[in-house]
Amino acid sequence: MWIVKGYDLQMTAGDYGVQLPMRIRGVTLGGSDTILFTLKNAHYVTVLTKTFTNIQDNTANLALTSAESESLTAGNYIYTLDWYQSGQFMCNLIDEASFKVVAKA
């Protein structure tokens, strides 16, 4: 289950397959645009990246696979969202936001 507070995200350890629509505001995304989601641990080491293409209505849908979810232990992470157009970096849409994984009850 996803919990969203502003840009901060929270999920339960082990959850996967549930899509979280992320609406991109402030820019208009086209067919050659991609969004790079990067998740880092407390030491700023990248633990997961996902690239979104074929973005419809300025919305990218974040969903973790079973393997991706299993690799995330309970704790605090940070994530960023970067915008690329035709492979060229355009801007950082989210510079640094909280991503928390909570233990399953």
Short mmCIF file of C-alpha atoms in Angstrom, two decimals:
data_model
loop_
_atom_site.label_atom_id
_atom_site.label_comp_id
_atom_site.label_asym_id
_atom_site.label_seq_id
_atom_site.Cartn_x
_atom_site.Cartn_y
_atom_site.Cartn_z
CA MET A 1 0.00 0.00 0.00
CA TRP A 2 1.25 3.46 -0.88
CA ILE A 3 0.87 6.46 1.43
CA VAL A 4 1.59 9.83 -0.17
CA LYS A 5 2.17 13.11 1.71
CA GLY A 6 3.23 15.82 -0.72
CA TYR A 7 6.28 14.36 -2.44
CA ASP A 8 7.04 11.94 0.41
CA LEU A 9 6.17 8.28 -0.20
CA GLN A 10 5.67 5.34 2.14
CA MET A 11 5.13 1.68 1.40
CA THR A 12 4.91 -1.54 3.39
CA ALA A 13 7.85 -3.93 3.04
CA GLY A 14 7.11 -6.68 0.54
CA ASP A 15 4.29 -4.85 -1.28
CA TYR A 16 4.50 -4.94 -5.06
CA GLY A 17 2.45 -4.58 -8.20
CA VAL A 18 0.27 -1.68 -7.03
CA GLN A 19 0.65 1.33 -9.31
CA LEU A 20 1.22 4.78 -7.89
CA PRO A 21 0.37 7.41 -10.54
CA MET A 22 2.89 10.27 -10.42
CA ARG A 23 1.52 13.34 -12.21
CA ILE A 24 4.32 15.54 -13.56
CA ARG A 25 3.52 19.25 -13.32
CA GLY A 26 5.28 22.32 -14.65
CA VAL A 27 6.40 20.76 -17.95
CA THR A 28 4.65 19.11 -20.87
CA LEU A 29 6.07 15.69 -21.66
CA GLY A 30 6.19 14.37 -25.22
CA GLY A 31 6.83 11.07 -26.97
CA SER A 32 10.64 11.27 -26.71
CA ASP A 33 10.61 12.12 -23.00
CA THR A 34 11.60 9.78 -20.20
CA ILE A 35 11.50 10.10 -16.43
CA LEU A 36 14.22 8.46 -14.33
CA PHE A 37 13.23 7.43 -10.79
CA THR A 38 16.28 6.87 -8.58
CA LEU A 39 16.01 5.45 -5.05
CA LYS A 40 18.97 5.82 -2.68
CA ASN A 41 19.61 4.54 0.82
CA ALA A 42 20.60 6.68 3.82
CA HIS A 43 24.22 6.69 2.56
CA TYR A 44 23.08 8.04 -0.83
CA VAL A 45 23.95 4.76 -2.55
CA THR A 46 21.57 3.97 -5.42
CA VAL A 47 19.52 0.86 -4.64
CA LEU A 48 16.92 1.05 -7.43
CA THR A 49 16.31 2.88 -10.70
CA LYS A 50 13.27 2.80 -12.94
CA THR A 51 12.88 4.52 -16.31
CA PHE A 52 9.43 5.58 -17.46
CA THR A 53 8.70 5.93 -21.18
CA ASN A 54 5.49 6.30 -23.18
CA ILE A 55 4.18 8.69 -20.54
CA GLN A 56 0.48 9.47 -21.03
CA ASP A 57 -1.19 12.67 -19.80
CA ASN A 58 2.03 13.71 -17.98
CA THR A 59 1.63 10.72 -15.64
CA ALA A 60 4.18 8.00 -14.89
CA ASN A 61 2.99 4.95 -12.95
CA LEU A 62 5.40 3.72 -10.28
CA ALA A 63 5.00 0.03 -9.46
CA LEU A 64 7.60 -2.25 -7.95
CA THR A 65 8.15 -5.84 -9.01
CA SER A 66 8.28 -8.59 -6.42
CA ALA A 67 12.09 -8.74 -6.67
CA GLU A 68 12.45 -4.95 -6.36
CA SER A 69 10.21 -4.86 -3.31
CA GLU A 70 12.00 -7.77 -1.64
CA SER A 71 15.32 -5.92 -2.04
CA LEU A 72 14.04 -3.00 0.08
CA THR A 73 14.33 -3.51 3.82
CA ALA A 74 12.35 -1.40 6.28
CA GLY A 75 13.96 2.01 6.66
CA ASN A 76 14.35 5.47 5.23
CA TYR A 77 15.38 6.16 1.65
CA ILE A 78 15.34 9.17 -0.64
CA TYR A 79 14.29 9.41 -4.26
CA THR A 80 14.73 11.77 -7.17
CA LEU A 81 12.89 12.23 -10.48
CA ASP A 82 14.87 13.41 -13.51
CA TRP A 83 13.44 14.46 -16.87
CA TYR A 84 15.19 13.48 -20.11
CA GLN A 85 14.22 14.48 -23.64
CA SER A 86 15.66 12.43 -26.52
CA GLY A 87 18.23 11.10 -24.04
CA GLN A 88 19.37 14.56 -22.94
CA PHE A 89 18.98 15.64 -19.30
CA MET A 90 16.47 18.51 -19.06
CA CYS A 91 15.96 19.07 -15.33
CA ASN A 92 15.48 17.53 -11.94
CA LEU A 93 11.73 17.37 -11.26
CA ILE A 94 12.13 16.21 -7.67
CA ASP A 95 15.52 16.92 -6.16
CA GLU A 96 15.20 14.83 -3.02
CA ALA A 97 12.11 13.45 -1.32
CA SER A 98 11.51 10.88 1.39
CA PHE A 99 10.72 7.24 0.57
CA LYS A 100 10.00 5.17 3.66
CA VAL A 101 9.57 1.40 3.82
CA VAL A 102 7.74 0.26 6.96
CA ALA A 103 7.80 -3.23 8.40
CA LYS A 104 4.80 -5.43 7.70
CA ALA A 105 2.57 -5.69 10.78
#
